[in-house]
Short mmCIF file of C-alpha atoms in Angstrom, two decimals:
data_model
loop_
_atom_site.label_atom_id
_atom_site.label_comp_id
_atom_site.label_asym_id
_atom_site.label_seq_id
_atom_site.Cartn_x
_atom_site.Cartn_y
_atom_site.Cartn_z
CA UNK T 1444 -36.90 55.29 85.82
CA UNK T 1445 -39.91 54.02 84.13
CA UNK T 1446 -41.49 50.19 85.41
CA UNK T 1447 -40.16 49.42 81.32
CA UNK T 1448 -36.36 50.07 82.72
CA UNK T 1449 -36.67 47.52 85.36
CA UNK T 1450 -38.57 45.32 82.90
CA UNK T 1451 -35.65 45.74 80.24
CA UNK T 1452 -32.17 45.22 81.47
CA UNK T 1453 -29.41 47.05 79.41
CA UNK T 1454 -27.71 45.19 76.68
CA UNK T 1455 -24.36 45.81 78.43
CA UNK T 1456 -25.99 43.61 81.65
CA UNK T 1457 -27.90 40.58 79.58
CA UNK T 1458 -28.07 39.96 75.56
CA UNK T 1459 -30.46 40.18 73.93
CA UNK T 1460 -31.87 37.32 71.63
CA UNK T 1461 -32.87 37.64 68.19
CA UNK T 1462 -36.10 37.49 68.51
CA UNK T 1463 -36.53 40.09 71.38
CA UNK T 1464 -33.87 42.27 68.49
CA UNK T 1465 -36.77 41.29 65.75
CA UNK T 1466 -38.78 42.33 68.05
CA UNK T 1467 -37.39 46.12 69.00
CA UNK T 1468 -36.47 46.80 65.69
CA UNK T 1469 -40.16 46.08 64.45
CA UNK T 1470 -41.08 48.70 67.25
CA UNK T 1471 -38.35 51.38 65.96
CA UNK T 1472 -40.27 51.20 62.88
CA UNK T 1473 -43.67 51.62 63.67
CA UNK T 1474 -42.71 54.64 65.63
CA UNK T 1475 -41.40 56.06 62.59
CA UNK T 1476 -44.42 55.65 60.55
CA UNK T 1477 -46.66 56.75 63.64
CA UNK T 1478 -44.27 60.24 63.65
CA UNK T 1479 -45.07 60.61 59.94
CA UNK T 1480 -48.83 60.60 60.10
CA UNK T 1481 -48.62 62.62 63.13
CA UNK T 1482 -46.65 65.65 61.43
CA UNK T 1483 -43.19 66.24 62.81
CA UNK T 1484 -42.17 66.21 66.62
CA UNK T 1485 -40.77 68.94 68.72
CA UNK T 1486 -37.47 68.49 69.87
CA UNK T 1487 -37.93 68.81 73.06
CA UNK T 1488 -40.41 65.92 72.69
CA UNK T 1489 -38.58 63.95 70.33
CA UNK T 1490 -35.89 64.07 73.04
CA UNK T 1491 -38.07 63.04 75.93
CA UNK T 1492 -40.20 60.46 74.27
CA UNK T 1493 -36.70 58.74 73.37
CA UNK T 1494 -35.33 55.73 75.41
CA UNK T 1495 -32.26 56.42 77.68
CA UNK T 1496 -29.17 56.60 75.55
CA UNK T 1497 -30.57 57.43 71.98
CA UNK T 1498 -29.89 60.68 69.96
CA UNK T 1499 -32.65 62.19 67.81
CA UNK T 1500 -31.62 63.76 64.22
CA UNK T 1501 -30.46 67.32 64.17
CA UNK T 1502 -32.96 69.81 62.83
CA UNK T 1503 -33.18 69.74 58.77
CA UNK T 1504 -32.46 65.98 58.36
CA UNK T 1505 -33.97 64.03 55.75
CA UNK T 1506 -37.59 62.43 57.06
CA UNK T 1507 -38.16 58.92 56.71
CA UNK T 1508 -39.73 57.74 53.62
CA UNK T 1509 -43.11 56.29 53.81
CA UNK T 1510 -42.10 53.29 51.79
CA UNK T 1511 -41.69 50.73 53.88
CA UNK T 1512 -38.09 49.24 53.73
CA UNK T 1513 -37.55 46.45 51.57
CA UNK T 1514 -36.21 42.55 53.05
CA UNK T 1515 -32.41 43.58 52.40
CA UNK T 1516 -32.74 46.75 54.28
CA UNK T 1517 -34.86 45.11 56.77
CA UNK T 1518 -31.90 42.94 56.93
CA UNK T 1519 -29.38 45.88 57.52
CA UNK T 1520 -30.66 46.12 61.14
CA UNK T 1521 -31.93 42.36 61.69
CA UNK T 1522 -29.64 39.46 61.57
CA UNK T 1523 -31.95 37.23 61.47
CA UNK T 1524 -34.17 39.00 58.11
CA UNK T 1525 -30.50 39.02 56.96
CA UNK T 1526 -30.10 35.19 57.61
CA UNK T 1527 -33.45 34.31 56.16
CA UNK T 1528 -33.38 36.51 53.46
CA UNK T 1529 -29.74 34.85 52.23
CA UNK T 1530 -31.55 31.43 52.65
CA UNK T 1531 -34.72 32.56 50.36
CA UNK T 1532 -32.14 34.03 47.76
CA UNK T 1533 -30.09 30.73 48.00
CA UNK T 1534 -32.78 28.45 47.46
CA UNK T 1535 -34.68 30.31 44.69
CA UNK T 1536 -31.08 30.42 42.85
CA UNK T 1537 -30.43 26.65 43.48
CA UNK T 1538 -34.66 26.18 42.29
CA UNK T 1539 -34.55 27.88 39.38
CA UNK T 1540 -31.40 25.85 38.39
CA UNK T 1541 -33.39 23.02 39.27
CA UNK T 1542 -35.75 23.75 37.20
CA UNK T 1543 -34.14 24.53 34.42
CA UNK T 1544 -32.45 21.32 34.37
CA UNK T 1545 -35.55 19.63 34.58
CA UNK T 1546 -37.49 21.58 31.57
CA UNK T 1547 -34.07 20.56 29.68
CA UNK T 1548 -34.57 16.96 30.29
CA UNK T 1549 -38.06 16.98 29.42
CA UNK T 1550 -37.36 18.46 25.92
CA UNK T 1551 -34.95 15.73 25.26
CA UNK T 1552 -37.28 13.38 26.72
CA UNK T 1553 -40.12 14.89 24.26
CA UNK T 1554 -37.89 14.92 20.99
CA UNK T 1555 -36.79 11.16 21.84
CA UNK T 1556 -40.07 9.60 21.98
CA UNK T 1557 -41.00 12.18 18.61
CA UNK T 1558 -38.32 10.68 16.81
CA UNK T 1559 -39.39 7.28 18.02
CA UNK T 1560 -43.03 7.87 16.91
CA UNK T 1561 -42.10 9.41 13.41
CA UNK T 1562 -39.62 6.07 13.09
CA UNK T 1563 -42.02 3.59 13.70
CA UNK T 1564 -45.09 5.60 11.54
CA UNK T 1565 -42.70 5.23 8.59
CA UNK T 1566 -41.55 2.37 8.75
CA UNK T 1567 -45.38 0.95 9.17
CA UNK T 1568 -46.16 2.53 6.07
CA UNK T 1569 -43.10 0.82 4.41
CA UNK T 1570 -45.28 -2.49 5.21
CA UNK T 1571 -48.37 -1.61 5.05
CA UNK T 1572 -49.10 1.51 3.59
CA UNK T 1573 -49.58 0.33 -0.31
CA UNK T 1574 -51.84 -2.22 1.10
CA UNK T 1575 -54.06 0.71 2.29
CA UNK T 1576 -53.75 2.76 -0.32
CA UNK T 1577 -54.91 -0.45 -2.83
CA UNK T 1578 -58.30 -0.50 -0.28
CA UNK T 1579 -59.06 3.03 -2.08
CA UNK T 1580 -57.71 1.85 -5.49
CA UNK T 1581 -54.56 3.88 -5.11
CA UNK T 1582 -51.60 2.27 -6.04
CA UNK T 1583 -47.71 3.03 -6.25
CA UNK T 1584 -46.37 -0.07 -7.99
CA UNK T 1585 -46.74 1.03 -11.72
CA UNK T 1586 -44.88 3.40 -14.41
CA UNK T 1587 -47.18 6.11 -16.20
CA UNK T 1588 -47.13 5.65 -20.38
CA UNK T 1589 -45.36 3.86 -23.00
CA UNK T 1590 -41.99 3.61 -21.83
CA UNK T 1591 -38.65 6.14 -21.54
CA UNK T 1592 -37.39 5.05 -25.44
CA UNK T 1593 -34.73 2.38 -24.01
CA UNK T 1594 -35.56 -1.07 -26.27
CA UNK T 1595 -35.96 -3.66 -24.67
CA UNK T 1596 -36.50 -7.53 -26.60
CA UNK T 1597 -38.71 -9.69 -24.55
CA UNK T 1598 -39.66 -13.51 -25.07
CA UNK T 1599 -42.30 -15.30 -23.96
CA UNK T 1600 -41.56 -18.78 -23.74
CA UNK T 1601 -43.84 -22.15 -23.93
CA UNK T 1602 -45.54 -22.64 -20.55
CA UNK T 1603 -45.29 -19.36 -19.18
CA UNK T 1604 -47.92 -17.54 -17.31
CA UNK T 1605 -49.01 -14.03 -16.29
CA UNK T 1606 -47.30 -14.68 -13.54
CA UNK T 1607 -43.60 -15.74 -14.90
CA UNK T 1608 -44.16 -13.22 -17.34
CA UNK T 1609 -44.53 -10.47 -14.71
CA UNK T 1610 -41.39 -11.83 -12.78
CA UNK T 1611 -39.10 -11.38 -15.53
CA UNK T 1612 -40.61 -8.17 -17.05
CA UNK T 1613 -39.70 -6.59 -13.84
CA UNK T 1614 -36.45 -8.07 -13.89
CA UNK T 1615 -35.84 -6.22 -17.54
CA UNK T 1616 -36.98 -3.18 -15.97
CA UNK T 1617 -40.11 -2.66 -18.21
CA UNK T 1618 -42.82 -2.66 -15.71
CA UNK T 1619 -42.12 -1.14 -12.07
CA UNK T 1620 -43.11 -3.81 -9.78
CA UNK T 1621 -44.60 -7.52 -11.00
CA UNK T 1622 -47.91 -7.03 -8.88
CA UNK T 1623 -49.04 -3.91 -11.18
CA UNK T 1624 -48.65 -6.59 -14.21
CA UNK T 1625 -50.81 -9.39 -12.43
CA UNK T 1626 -53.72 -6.66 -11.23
CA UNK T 1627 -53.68 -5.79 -15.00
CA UNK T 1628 -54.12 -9.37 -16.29
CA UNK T 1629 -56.32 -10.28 -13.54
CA UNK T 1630 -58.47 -7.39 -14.67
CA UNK T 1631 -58.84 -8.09 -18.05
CA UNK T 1632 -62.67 -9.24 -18.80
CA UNK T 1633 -61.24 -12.18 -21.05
CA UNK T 1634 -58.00 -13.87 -20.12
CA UNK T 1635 -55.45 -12.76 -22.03
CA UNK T 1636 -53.37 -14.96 -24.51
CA UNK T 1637 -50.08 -15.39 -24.77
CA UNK T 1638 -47.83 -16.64 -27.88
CA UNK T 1639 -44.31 -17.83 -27.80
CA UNK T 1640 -41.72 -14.99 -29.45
CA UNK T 1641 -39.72 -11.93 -28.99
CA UNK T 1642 -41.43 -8.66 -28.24
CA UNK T 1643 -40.04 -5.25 -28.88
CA UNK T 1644 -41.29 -3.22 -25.93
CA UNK T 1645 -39.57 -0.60 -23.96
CA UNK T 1646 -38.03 0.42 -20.04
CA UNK T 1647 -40.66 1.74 -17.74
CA UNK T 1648 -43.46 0.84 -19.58
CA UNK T 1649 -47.19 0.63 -17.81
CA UNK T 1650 -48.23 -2.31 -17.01
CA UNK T 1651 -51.38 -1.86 -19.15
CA UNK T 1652 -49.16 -0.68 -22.42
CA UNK T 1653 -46.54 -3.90 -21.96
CA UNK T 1654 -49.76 -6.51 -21.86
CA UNK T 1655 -51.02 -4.65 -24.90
CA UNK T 1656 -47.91 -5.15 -26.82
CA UNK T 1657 -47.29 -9.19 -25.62
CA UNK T 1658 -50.88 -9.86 -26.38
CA UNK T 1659 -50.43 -8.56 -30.16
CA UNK T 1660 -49.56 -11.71 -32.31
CA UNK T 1661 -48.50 -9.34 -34.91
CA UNK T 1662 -46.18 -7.26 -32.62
CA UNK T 1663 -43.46 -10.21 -32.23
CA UNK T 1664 -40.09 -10.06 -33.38
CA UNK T 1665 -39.58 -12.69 -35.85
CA UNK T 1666 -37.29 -14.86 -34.28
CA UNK T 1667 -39.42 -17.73 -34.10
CA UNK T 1668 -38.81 -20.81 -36.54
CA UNK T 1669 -40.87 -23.69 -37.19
CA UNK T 1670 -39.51 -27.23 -38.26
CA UNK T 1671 -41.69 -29.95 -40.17
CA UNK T 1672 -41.55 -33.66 -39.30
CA UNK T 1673 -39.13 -35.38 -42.25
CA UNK T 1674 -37.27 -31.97 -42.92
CA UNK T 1675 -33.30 -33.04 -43.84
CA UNK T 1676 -30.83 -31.26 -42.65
CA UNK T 1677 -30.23 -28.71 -45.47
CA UNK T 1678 -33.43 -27.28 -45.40
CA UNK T 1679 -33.25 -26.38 -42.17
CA UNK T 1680 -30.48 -24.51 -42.10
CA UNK T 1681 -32.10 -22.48 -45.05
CA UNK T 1682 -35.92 -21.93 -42.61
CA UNK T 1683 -33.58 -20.86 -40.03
CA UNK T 1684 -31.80 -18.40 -42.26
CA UNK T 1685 -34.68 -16.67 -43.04
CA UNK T 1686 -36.55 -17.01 -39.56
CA UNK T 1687 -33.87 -16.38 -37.40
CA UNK T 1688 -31.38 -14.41 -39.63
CA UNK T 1689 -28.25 -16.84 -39.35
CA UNK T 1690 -27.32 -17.34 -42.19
CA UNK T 1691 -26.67 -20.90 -43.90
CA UNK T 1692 -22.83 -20.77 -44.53
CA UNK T 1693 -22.95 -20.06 -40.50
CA UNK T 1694 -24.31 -23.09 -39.85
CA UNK T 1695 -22.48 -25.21 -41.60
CA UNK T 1696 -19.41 -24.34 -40.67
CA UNK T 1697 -20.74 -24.59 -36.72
CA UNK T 1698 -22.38 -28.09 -37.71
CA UNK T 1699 -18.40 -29.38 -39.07
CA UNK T 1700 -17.72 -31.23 -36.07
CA UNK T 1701 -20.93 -33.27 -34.92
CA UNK T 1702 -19.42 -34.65 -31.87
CA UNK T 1703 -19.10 -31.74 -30.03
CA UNK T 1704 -22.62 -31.71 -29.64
CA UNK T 1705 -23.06 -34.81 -27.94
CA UNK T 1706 -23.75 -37.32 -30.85
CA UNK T 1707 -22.58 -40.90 -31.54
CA UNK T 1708 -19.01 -41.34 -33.09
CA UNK T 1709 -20.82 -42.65 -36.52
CA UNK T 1710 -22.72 -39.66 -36.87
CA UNK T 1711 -20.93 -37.31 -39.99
CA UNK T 1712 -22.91 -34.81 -39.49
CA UNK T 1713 -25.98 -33.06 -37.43
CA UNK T 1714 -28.49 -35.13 -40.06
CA UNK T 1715 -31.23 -36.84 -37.88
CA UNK T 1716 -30.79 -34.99 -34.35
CA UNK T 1717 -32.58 -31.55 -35.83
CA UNK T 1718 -35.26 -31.95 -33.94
CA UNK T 1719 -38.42 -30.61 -35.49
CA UNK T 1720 -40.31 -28.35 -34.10
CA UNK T 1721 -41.20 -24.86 -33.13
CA UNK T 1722 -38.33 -22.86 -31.75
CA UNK T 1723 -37.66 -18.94 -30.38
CA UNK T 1724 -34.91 -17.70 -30.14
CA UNK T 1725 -33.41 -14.18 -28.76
CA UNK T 1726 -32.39 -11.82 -31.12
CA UNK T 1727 -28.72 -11.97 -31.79
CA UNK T 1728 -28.15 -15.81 -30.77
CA UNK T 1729 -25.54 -17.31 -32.80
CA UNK T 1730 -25.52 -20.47 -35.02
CA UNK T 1731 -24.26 -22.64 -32.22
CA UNK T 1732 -26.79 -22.38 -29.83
CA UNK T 1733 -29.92 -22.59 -32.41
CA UNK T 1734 -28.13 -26.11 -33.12
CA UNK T 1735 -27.51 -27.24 -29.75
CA UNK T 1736 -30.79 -26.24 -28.99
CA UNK T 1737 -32.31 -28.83 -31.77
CA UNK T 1738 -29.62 -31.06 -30.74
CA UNK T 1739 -30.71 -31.49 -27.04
CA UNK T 1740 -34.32 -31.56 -28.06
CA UNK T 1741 -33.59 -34.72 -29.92
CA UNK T 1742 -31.93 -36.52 -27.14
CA UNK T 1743 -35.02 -35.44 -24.95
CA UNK T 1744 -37.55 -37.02 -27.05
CA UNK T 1745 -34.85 -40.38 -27.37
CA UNK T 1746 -34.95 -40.42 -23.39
CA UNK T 1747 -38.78 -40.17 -23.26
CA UNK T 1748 -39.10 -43.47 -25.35
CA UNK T 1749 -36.54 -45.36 -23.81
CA UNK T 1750 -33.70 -45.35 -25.83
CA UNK T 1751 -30.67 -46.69 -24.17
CA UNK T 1752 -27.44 -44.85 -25.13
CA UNK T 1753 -26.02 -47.80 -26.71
CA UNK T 1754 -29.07 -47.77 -29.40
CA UNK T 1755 -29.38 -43.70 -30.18
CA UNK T 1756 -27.55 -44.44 -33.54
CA UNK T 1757 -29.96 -47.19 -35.03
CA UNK T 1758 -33.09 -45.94 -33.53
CA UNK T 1759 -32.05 -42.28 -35.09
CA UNK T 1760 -31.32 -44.02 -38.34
CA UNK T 1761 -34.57 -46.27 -38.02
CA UNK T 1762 -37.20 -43.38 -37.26
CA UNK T 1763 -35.77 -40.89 -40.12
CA UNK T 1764 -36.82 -43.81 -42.41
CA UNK T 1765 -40.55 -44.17 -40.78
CA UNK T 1766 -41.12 -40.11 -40.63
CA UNK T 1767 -40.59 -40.63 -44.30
CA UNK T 1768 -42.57 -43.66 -45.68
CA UNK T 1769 -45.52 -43.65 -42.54
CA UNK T 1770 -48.51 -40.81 -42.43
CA UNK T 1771 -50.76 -42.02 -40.33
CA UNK T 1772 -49.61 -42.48 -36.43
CA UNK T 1773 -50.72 -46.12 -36.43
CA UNK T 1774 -48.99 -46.51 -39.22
CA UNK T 1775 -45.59 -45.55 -38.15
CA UNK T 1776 -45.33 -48.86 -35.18
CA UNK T 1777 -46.19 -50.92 -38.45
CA UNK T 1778 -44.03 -49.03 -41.02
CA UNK T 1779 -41.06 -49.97 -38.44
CA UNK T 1780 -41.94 -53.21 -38.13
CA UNK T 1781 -41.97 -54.06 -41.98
CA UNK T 1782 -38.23 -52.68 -41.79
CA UNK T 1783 -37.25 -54.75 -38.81
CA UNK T 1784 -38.80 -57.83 -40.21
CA UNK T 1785 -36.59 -57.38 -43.93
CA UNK T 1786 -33.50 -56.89 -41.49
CA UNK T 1787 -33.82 -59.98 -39.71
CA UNK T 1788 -34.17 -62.20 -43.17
CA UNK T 1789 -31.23 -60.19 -44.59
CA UNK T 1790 -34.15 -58.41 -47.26
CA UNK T 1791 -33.26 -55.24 -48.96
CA UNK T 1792 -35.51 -52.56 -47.45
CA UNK T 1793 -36.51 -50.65 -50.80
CA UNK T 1794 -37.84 -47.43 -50.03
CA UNK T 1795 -37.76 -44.94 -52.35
CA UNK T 1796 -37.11 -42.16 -49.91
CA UNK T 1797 -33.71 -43.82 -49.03
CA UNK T 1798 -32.50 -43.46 -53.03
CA UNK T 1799 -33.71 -40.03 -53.63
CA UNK T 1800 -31.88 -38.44 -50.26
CA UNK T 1801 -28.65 -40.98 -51.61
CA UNK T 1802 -28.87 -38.64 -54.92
CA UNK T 1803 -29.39 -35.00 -53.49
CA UNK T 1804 -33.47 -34.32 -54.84
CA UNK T 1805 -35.14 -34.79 -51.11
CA UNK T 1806 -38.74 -33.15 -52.54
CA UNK T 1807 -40.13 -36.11 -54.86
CA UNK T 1808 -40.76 -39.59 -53.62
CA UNK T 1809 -40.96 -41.38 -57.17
CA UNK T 1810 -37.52 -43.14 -58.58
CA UNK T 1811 -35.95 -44.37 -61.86
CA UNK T 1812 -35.21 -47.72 -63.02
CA UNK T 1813 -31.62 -46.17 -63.38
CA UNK T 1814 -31.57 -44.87 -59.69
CA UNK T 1815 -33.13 -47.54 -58.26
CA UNK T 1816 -30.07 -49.73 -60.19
CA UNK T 1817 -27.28 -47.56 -59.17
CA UNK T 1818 -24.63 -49.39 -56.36
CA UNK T 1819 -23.00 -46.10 -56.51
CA UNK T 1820 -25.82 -44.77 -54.71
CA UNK T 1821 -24.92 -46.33 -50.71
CA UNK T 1822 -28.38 -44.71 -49.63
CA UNK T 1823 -30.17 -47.26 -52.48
CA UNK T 1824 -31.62 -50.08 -50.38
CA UNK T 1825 -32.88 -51.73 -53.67
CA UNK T 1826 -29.06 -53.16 -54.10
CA UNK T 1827 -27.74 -52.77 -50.97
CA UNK T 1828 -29.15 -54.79 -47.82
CA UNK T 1829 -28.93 -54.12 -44.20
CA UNK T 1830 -29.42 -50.53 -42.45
CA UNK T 1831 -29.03 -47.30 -44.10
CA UNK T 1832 -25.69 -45.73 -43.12
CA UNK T 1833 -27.05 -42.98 -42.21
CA UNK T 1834 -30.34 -40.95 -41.02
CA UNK T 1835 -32.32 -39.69 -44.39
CA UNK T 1836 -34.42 -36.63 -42.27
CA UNK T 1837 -35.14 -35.55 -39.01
CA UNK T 1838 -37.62 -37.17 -36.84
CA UNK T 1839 -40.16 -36.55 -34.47
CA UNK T 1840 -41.70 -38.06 -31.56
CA UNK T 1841 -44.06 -40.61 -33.23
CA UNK T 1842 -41.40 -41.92 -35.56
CA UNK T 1843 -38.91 -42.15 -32.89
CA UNK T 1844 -40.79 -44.13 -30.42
CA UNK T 1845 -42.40 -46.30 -33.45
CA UNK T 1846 -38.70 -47.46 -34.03
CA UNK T 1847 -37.84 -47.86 -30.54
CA UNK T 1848 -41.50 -49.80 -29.90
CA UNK T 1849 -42.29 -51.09 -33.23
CA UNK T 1850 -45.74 -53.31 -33.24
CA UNK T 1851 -46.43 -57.40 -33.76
CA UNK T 1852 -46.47 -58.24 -36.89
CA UNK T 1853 -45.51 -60.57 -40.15
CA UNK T 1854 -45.72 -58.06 -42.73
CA UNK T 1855 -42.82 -57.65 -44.96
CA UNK T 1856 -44.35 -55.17 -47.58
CA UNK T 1857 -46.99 -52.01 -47.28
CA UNK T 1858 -48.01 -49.41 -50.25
CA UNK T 1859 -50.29 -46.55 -49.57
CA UNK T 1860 -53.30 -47.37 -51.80
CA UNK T 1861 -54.75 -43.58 -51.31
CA UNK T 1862 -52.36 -40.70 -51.33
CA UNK T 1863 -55.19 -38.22 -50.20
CA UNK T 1864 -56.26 -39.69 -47.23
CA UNK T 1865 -52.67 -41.78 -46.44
CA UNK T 1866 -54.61 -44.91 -46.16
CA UNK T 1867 -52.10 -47.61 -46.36
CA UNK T 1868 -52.05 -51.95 -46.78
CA UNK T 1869 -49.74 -53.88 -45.37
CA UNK T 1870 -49.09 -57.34 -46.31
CA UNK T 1871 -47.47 -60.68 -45.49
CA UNK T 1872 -46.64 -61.91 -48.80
CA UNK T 1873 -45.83 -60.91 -52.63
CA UNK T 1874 -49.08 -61.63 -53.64
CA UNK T 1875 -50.92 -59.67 -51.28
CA UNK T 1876 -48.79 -57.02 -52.20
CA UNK T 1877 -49.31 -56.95 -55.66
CA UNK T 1878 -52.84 -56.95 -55.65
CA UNK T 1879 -52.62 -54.08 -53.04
CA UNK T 1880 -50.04 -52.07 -55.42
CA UNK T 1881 -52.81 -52.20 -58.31
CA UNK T 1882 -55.17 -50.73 -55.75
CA UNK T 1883 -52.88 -47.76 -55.63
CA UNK T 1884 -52.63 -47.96 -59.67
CA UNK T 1885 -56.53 -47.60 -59.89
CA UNK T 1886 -56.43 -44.93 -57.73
CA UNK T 1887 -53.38 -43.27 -59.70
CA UNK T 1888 -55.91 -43.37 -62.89
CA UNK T 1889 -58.31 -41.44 -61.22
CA UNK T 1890 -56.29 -38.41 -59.70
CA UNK T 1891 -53.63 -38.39 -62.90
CA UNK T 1892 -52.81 -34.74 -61.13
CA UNK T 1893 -51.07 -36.99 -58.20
CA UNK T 1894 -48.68 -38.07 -61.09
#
């Protein structure tokens, strides 16, 4: 027995510990590889180089490979490798799940914040973008050509601007967005004009092509009718008819009932309250509304001088007969007067206008002996005294604040001395008078055309 087998007690005496099993096993196998560089042992040495106990392989048994073993073979003769190695195997397993789960939540994590990022960028450009693409003169707020063939009527109005204009051209769906409009007329070298009326333009028109079309006088629609100071009633409805295309039999039958457009109970028909002036309307508006529209004009102007709604019926009555006797604006406070001051002494106002609108011929201002004679006529203020019964034309502004503010004054008579110019005398007495009405004679003689 060898000083190793006193070193080394057997297994069956004391156990072994892992390690020291590590340990032998690692020595098995370096004995192994030192026998296969050394060539094969003889038996008989094989035999007595081998501890106490172990049996060498018969003759013609498979040699050991020169490979070394691998971990889990390793681990077929070491519990410990064996241990260790199910650990490694364990933890790799449980690491790579690991890690999986954490590449999985960073992909999520990454298409979040992309989704985040492309949000925001678009809804940035939503605000701002146009604004950047107008730094480089780019801009997305205007239709290409002349429109898509869908008609579209479009007024302009008194008072409006680019601006209004813009607003409501977008709202009709001609022009894309109002801002393209306003660059346009902003652009313009000259600013551009505007006149009151209906255009015929189109849907999805350019902004350049629409301001072409609303800046052409010529290109309006003719919807637009204009009113003269002193017109009656009749002959409006006959400017309308061929202005505005309703005809005159449409009219009258809408003007039957006068009240139920706002005037006075005396009032017998829409005479007086026809305001004149220039009017547009919308294609297709109907006879009502052109009226009402003259109507309410009327009472507009009455408010603006004062009138209290007690007095609309005399001061209507009093300023048809100044728009038609007065010419010069002066003229009209002192025209109203001479009428006031022949009412308050009970004198009959003779005017000539009054008799010729009492028999129907409204275009001369001259009168017969026989008309100016005739009681049947109630419009014939050379018989009959006190107010007219009713308004004679339709008045404007001038006439209706003259009657409402008439000026200071004696004067009783007046004759316009020169029918060219409108010059006019007034006077306090019959005397004065006559010698001012053979002024006008004189002047008759030398223009015999004014006849």
């Amino acid at each position: 027995m060898t000083n190793e087998d006193h070193q080394q007690p057997a297994d069956d005496q004391q156990p072994i510990t892992r390690r020291e099993a590590r340990e032998r096993e690692r020595e098995r196998l370096a004995r192994e590889l030192k026998a296969q560089n050394t060539g094969p042992l003889d038996v008989s040495e094989a035999a007595a180089s081998a501890p106490a106990g172990s049996q060498t392989e018969p003759a013609g048994a498979p040699q050991p490979s020169s490979t070394p073993p691998s971990r889990a073979e390793a681990a077929d003769h070491d519990p410990v490798a064996e241990i260790f190695s199910s650990t490694i195997d364990e933890r790799s397993s449980k690491g790579r799940g690991r890690g999986r789960r954490r590449r999985g939540r960073g992909w999520i994590a990454m298409l979040v914040a992309l989704l985040v990022l492309v949000g925001g960028a678009f809804w940035g450009w939503q605000l701002v973008g146009d604004r950047i693409l107008g730094m480089f003169g780019i801009h997305n707020d205007d239709f290409e050509g002349t429109g898509n063939g869908t008609e579209v009527d479009f007024s302009i109005l008194e008072g409006d601007t680019g601006t209004t204009i813009a607003t409501r051209l977008q709202e009709k769906g001609v022009i894309k967005e109002s801002t393209a409009f306003i660059r346009e007329v902003t652009s313009q070298t000259e600013e551009p004009q505007f006149y009151p009326g209906t255009y015929g333009l189109e849907e999805e028109m350019s902004a350049a092509s629409a301001l072409e079309v609303l800046t052409d006088d010529t290109a309006r629609i003719e919807n637009t009718v204009t009113i003269p100071e002193g017109t009656v009633a009749s002959d409006i409805y006959t400017l309308v008819e061929s202005n505005v295309g309703i005809s005159v039999d449409e009219l009258q039958a809408a003007a039957k009932d006068p009240q139920s457009f706002g005037l006075p109970d005396e009032a017998e028909s829409l005479e007086g309250f026809l305001f004149p002036a220039t009017y547009t309307f919308e294609p297709g508006v109907d006879a009502t509304t052109v009226l009402q529209t003259m109507v309410d004009r009327t009472y507009q102007s009455l408010d603006a001088a004062g009138v209290p709604d007690d007095q609309v019926w005399d001061i209507i009555r009093m300023a048809s007969l100044v728009e038609k006797e007065a010419r010069i604006t002066e003229d009209f406070y002192k025209v109203a007067r001479v009428f006031y001051n022949r009412l308050d002494i009970d004198m009959p106002l003779q005017s000539d206008a009054t008799v010729t609108y009492g028999t129907g011929e409204y275009d001369r201002a001259a009168t017969t002996d026989d008309e100016r004679n005739n009681e049947d006529n109630p419009y014939n203020t050379y018989v009959h005294t006190g107010m007219i019964p009713g308004p004679i034309s339709n008045p404007g502004d001038t006439a209706i604040d003259a009657a409402m503010n008439p000026a200071d004054g004696p004067w009783l008579y007046f004759v316009t001395v020169n029918l060219e110019t409108g010059e006019t005398v007034f006077s306090e007495t019959y005397e004065q008078h006559q010698q001012a009405v053979n002024q006008w004679l004189a002047w008759m003689e030398e223009h015999p055309d004014y006849g």
